[in-house]
Amino acid sequence: MNQSSNDVSAGNNGDDITVVHLMRHGEVHNPEGVLYGRRPGYHLSELGRKMADRVAEHLADRDVTHVVASPLERAQETATPIAAAHGLDLATDERLIEAANVFEGKTFGVGDGALKKPGNWKYLTNPFRPSWGEPYLEQVVRMMAALGAARDAARGHEAVAVSHQLPIWIVRSFAERRRLWHDPRKRQCTLASLTSFTFHGDKIISVGYSEPARDLVPSHLLAGAKPVKGKSKAYGA
C-alpha cells in the first residue's frame, strides 16, 4: 500500500478517487521545551507560520474542497492559510486532537526532564499499549473515523486534515499494516508534512508522504535525527 513518491494526485476520471492529506502542524512557540500535548495556549512560532504558508502555497493549485483541523490552537493556525487559499471555511474535528499523555507540562529532553524522576517510572511499564497515555488502538479508531469524515466531505476531490505527529503516525502504521508500538525517533512525520491517503470509494489504496516545508524544519526535528541535549523533539506534538 505504501507509495514511495513524494506526491499523491487525485484524479476525477469517473472513478470515486479521493485524497485526504493528514498534515502535521507547524513549529510551536515552546521556549520551555515542555511536552504540551493537549494543553491550550500553545501557538505557532513565526517559523511555524511560515511553514503553514508554505504548505498553503504548495496546495494552492490542488483540488482541495474541505479543510479541517484539530481543535488545538497550533492545528487551527496551521490550517487557516490553507482554507483561505481555497476560499473554504475551516472545520474542526475533535477526533484529530493530540494523544493524551501523562507527561503533559513536563520537560522530556535528553539527559534531563521527566524520565529521571522515579515517580514517573510507573507510567513506563508497557510500551505496547502505551502505559503513559492514550492507547494506540483508541487513536486508530478515532483517526480512522476522522479520515472517513474528511473523505466523505471531499468525495472525488481532496481534503486537508491538520492533526498531530503521534496520531498521524499511528493511523499510517495501521493503514500500512505495521505494528503500532515504535521508536518515536523514527516517526516519518516532520513538522508541516503531508501524509496523504488515497481512497477508491471507501478503501485506502495508497499512502504517500511529502515535506513541502522541509527546508524550514530545524535539522534536529527531522525524522531520524539524533537527539540533541537541551533541544526537545516534542514527540507526539
CSV table of C-alpha atoms in Angstrom, one decimal:
chain,number,residue,atom,x,y,z
A,1,MET,CA,0.0,0.0,0.0
A,2,ASN,CA,2.9,2.4,0.6
A,3,GLN,CA,3.5,4.9,-2.1
A,4,SER,CA,7.2,6.0,-2.3
A,5,SER,CA,6.6,9.1,-4.5
A,6,ASN,CA,6.7,12.5,-2.9
A,7,ASP,CA,3.2,13.4,-4.0
A,8,VAL,CA,-0.1,11.8,-4.5
A,9,SER,CA,-2.5,13.2,-7.0
A,10,ALA,CA,-6.3,12.8,-7.1
A,11,GLY,CA,-7.9,12.1,-10.4
A,12,ASN,CA,-11.6,12.6,-11.0
A,13,ASN,CA,-12.0,10.5,-14.1
A,14,GLY,CA,-15.3,8.9,-13.3
A,15,ASP,CA,-13.9,6.7,-10.5
A,16,ASP,CA,-14.5,7.6,-6.9
A,17,ILE,CA,-11.0,8.7,-6.0
A,18,THR,CA,-10.5,11.0,-3.0
A,19,VAL,CA,-7.3,12.1,-1.3
A,20,VAL,CA,-7.1,13.1,2.3
A,21,HIS,CA,-3.9,14.8,3.3
A,22,LEU,CA,-3.2,14.4,7.1
A,23,MET,CA,-1.0,17.3,7.8
A,24,ARG,CA,1.1,17.8,11.0
A,25,HIS,CA,1.0,21.4,12.3
A,26,GLY,CA,4.0,23.8,12.0
A,27,GLU,CA,6.6,24.6,14.7
A,28,VAL,CA,5.2,25.8,18.0
A,29,HIS,CA,6.5,28.6,20.2
A,30,ASN,CA,7.7,26.5,23.2
A,31,PRO,CA,10.7,28.1,24.8
A,32,GLU,CA,10.4,26.0,28.0
A,33,GLY,CA,10.7,22.8,25.9
A,34,VAL,CA,7.7,21.1,27.6
A,35,LEU,CA,5.6,18.3,26.2
A,36,TYR,CA,2.5,20.4,25.6
A,37,GLY,CA,0.2,17.6,24.5
A,38,ARG,CA,-3.5,18.8,24.7
A,39,ARG,CA,-2.7,21.8,26.8
A,40,PRO,CA,-4.2,25.1,25.4
A,41,GLY,CA,-2.3,28.2,24.8
A,42,TYR,CA,0.5,26.8,22.5
A,43,HIS,CA,0.6,28.7,19.3
A,44,LEU,CA,2.7,28.6,16.2
A,45,SER,CA,6.0,30.3,16.2
A,46,GLU,CA,7.0,32.8,13.5
A,47,LEU,CA,8.7,29.9,11.7
A,48,GLY,CA,5.6,27.7,12.2
A,49,ARG,CA,3.5,30.3,10.4
A,50,LYS,CA,6.0,30.3,7.6
A,51,MET,CA,5.6,26.5,7.4
A,52,ALA,CA,1.8,26.8,7.2
A,53,ASP,CA,2.1,29.4,4.5
A,54,ARG,CA,4.5,27.3,2.5
A,55,VAL,CA,2.1,24.3,2.6
A,56,ALA,CA,-0.8,26.5,1.6
A,57,GLU,CA,1.2,27.6,-1.4
A,58,HIS,CA,2.1,24.0,-2.2
A,59,LEU,CA,-1.6,23.0,-2.2
A,60,ALA,CA,-2.9,26.2,-3.8
A,61,ASP,CA,-3.5,24.5,-7.2
A,62,ARG,CA,-4.8,21.3,-5.8
A,63,ASP,CA,-8.5,20.3,-5.9
A,64,VAL,CA,-9.0,20.9,-2.2
A,65,THR,CA,-12.6,21.2,-1.2
A,66,HIS,CA,-12.5,20.6,2.5
A,67,VAL,CA,-10.1,21.7,5.3
A,68,VAL,CA,-10.5,20.5,8.9
A,69,ALA,CA,-8.3,20.7,11.9
A,70,SER,CA,-7.8,19.5,15.5
A,71,PRO,CA,-9.3,22.0,18.0
A,72,LEU,CA,-5.8,22.9,19.4
A,73,GLU,CA,-4.5,26.3,18.5
A,74,ARG,CA,-1.5,25.2,16.7
A,75,ALA,CA,-3.5,23.0,14.3
A,76,GLN,CA,-6.1,25.7,13.7
A,77,GLU,CA,-3.4,28.2,12.9
A,78,THR,CA,-1.7,25.8,10.5
A,79,ALA,CA,-5.0,25.0,8.7
A,80,THR,CA,-6.2,28.6,8.4
A,81,PRO,CA,-4.0,29.8,5.4
A,82,ILE,CA,-4.8,26.5,3.5
A,83,ALA,CA,-8.6,27.1,4.0
A,84,ALA,CA,-8.2,30.7,3.0
A,85,ALA,CA,-6.2,29.8,-0.2
A,86,HIS,CA,-9.2,27.8,-1.4
A,87,GLY,CA,-12.0,30.1,-0.1
A,88,LEU,CA,-13.2,27.5,2.4
A,89,ASP,CA,-14.5,27.6,5.9
A,90,LEU,CA,-12.3,25.8,8.4
A,91,ALA,CA,-14.0,22.9,10.0
A,92,THR,CA,-13.0,21.4,13.4
A,93,ASP,CA,-12.9,17.7,14.3
A,94,GLU,CA,-12.2,16.7,17.9
A,95,ARG,CA,-11.0,13.3,16.7
A,96,LEU,CA,-7.9,14.9,15.2
A,97,ILE,CA,-6.6,16.0,18.6
A,98,GLU,CA,-3.2,15.1,20.0
A,99,ALA,CA,-2.9,11.9,22.0
A,100,ALA,CA,-3.4,12.2,25.8
A,101,ASN,CA,-0.2,11.8,27.7
A,102,VAL,CA,0.5,11.8,31.5
A,103,PHE,CA,3.8,13.8,30.9
A,104,GLU,CA,2.0,16.9,29.6
A,105,GLY,CA,3.5,20.0,31.0
A,106,LYS,CA,6.8,18.3,31.8
A,107,THR,CA,10.2,18.5,30.1
A,108,PHE,CA,11.1,15.4,28.1
A,109,GLY,CA,14.5,16.1,26.7
A,110,VAL,CA,17.8,14.2,26.5
A,111,GLY,CA,19.6,13.8,29.8
A,112,ASP,CA,17.0,15.8,31.8
A,113,GLY,CA,13.3,16.0,32.5
A,114,ALA,CA,10.6,13.6,33.4
A,115,LEU,CA,12.4,10.3,32.8
A,116,LYS,CA,14.9,10.9,35.5
A,117,LYS,CA,12.3,11.0,38.2
A,118,PRO,CA,11.5,7.6,39.8
A,119,GLY,CA,7.9,8.7,40.5
A,120,ASN,CA,7.3,8.7,36.7
A,121,TRP,CA,8.7,5.2,36.0
A,122,LYS,CA,5.3,3.6,36.8
A,123,TYR,CA,4.0,5.1,33.6
A,124,LEU,CA,6.7,3.4,31.5
A,125,THR,CA,5.8,-0.3,32.3
A,126,ASN,CA,4.0,-1.1,29.0
A,127,PRO,CA,5.3,0.5,25.7
A,128,PHE,CA,2.9,-1.7,23.7
A,129,ARG,CA,-0.3,0.0,24.9
A,130,PRO,CA,1.3,2.5,25.9
A,131,SER,CA,1.0,2.9,29.6
A,132,TRP,CA,1.8,6.6,29.6
A,133,GLY,CA,-1.1,7.8,27.5
A,134,GLU,CA,-4.0,7.1,25.2
A,135,PRO,CA,-3.9,3.5,23.9
A,136,TYR,CA,-2.7,3.2,20.3
A,137,LEU,CA,-5.9,1.3,19.3
A,138,GLU,CA,-8.1,4.1,20.6
A,139,GLN,CA,-6.0,6.5,18.4
A,140,VAL,CA,-6.6,4.3,15.4
A,141,VAL,CA,-10.3,4.2,15.9
A,142,ARG,CA,-10.8,8.0,16.2
A,143,MET,CA,-8.3,8.8,13.5
A,144,MET,CA,-9.8,6.4,11.0
A,145,ALA,CA,-13.2,7.9,11.8
A,146,ALA,CA,-11.8,11.4,11.2
A,147,LEU,CA,-10.2,10.3,7.9
A,148,GLY,CA,-13.5,8.8,6.8
A,149,ALA,CA,-15.4,12.0,7.6
A,150,ALA,CA,-12.9,14.1,5.7
A,151,ARG,CA,-13.1,11.7,2.8
A,152,ASP,CA,-16.9,11.9,2.7
A,153,ALA,CA,-16.8,15.7,2.8
A,154,ALA,CA,-14.5,15.8,-0.2
A,155,ARG,CA,-15.7,12.9,-2.4
A,156,GLY,CA,-14.0,12.9,-5.7
A,157,HIS,CA,-11.7,15.7,-4.6
A,158,GLU,CA,-9.0,16.4,-1.9
A,159,ALA,CA,-9.2,17.2,1.8
A,160,VAL,CA,-6.6,18.5,4.2
A,161,ALA,CA,-6.9,17.5,7.9
A,162,VAL,CA,-4.4,19.1,10.3
A,163,SER,CA,-3.5,16.9,13.3
A,164,HIS,CA,-0.5,15.9,15.4
A,165,GLN,CA,2.5,13.7,15.0
A,166,LEU,CA,1.7,10.7,17.0
A,167,PRO,CA,-2.0,10.2,15.9
A,168,ILE,CA,-0.9,10.7,12.2
A,169,TRP,CA,1.9,8.1,12.6
A,170,ILE,CA,-0.3,5.6,14.4
A,171,VAL,CA,-3.0,5.7,11.8
A,172,ARG,CA,-0.5,5.5,9.0
A,173,SER,CA,1.1,2.5,10.6
A,174,PHE,CA,-2.3,0.8,10.9
A,175,ALA,CA,-3.1,1.5,7.3
A,176,GLU,CA,0.3,0.1,6.2
A,177,ARG,CA,-0.2,-2.9,8.5
A,178,ARG,CA,2.8,-2.2,10.7
A,179,ARG,CA,2.9,-2.7,14.4
A,180,LEU,CA,1.7,0.3,16.4
A,181,TRP,CA,4.4,0.4,19.1
A,182,HIS,CA,7.6,2.0,17.7
A,183,ASP,CA,10.7,4.1,18.4
A,184,PRO,CA,9.4,7.8,18.5
A,185,ARG,CA,12.7,8.9,16.9
A,186,LYS,CA,11.9,7.1,13.7
A,187,ARG,CA,8.5,8.5,13.0
A,188,GLN,CA,8.3,9.8,9.5
A,189,CYS,CA,6.1,12.8,10.3
A,190,THR,CA,8.1,16.0,10.2
A,191,LEU,CA,6.6,19.4,11.1
A,192,ALA,CA,4.2,20.6,8.4
A,193,SER,CA,4.5,17.3,6.5
A,194,LEU,CA,1.7,15.7,4.5
A,195,THR,CA,0.7,12.0,4.9
A,196,SER,CA,-1.7,11.5,2.0
A,197,PHE,CA,-4.3,8.8,1.9
A,198,THR,CA,-5.8,8.0,-1.5
A,199,PHE,CA,-9.2,6.3,-1.4
A,200,HIS,CA,-11.0,4.4,-4.1
A,201,GLY,CA,-14.5,4.6,-2.8
A,202,ASP,CA,-14.2,3.9,0.9
A,203,LYS,CA,-11.0,1.8,0.6
A,204,ILE,CA,-7.5,3.2,1.1
A,205,ILE,CA,-5.4,2.2,-1.9
A,206,SER,CA,-2.2,4.1,-1.2
A,207,VAL,CA,-0.4,6.2,1.3
A,208,GLY,CA,2.1,8.9,0.3
A,209,TYR,CA,4.3,11.2,2.3
A,210,SER,CA,5.8,14.6,1.4
A,211,GLU,CA,7.5,17.5,3.2
A,212,PRO,CA,6.7,20.8,1.4
A,213,ALA,CA,8.4,22.9,4.1
A,214,ARG,CA,11.4,20.6,4.8
A,215,ASP,CA,14.0,23.4,4.2
A,216,LEU,CA,12.3,25.3,7.1
A,217,VAL,CA,12.4,22.5,9.6
A,218,PRO,CA,15.3,22.6,12.1
A,219,SER,CA,17.7,19.7,11.5
A,220,HIS,CA,17.2,18.2,15.0
A,221,LEU,CA,13.5,17.9,14.3
A,222,LEU,CA,13.7,15.9,11.1
A,223,ALA,CA,12.7,12.2,11.2
A,224,GLY,CA,15.7,10.0,12.3
A,225,ALA,CA,17.7,13.0,13.6
A,226,LYS,CA,19.9,12.2,16.7
A,227,PRO,CA,18.6,13.8,19.9
A,228,VAL,CA,20.4,17.0,21.0
A,229,LYS,CA,20.7,17.8,24.7
A,230,GLY,CA,18.6,20.8,25.5
A,231,LYS,CA,16.6,20.6,22.3
A,232,SER,CA,13.4,18.6,22.7
A,233,LYS,CA,11.9,16.9,19.7
A,234,ALA,CA,8.5,17.4,21.3
A,235,TYR,CA,7.5,13.8,20.5
A,236,GLY,CA,3.8,13.4,19.7
A,237,ALA,CA,3.4,17.1,19.1
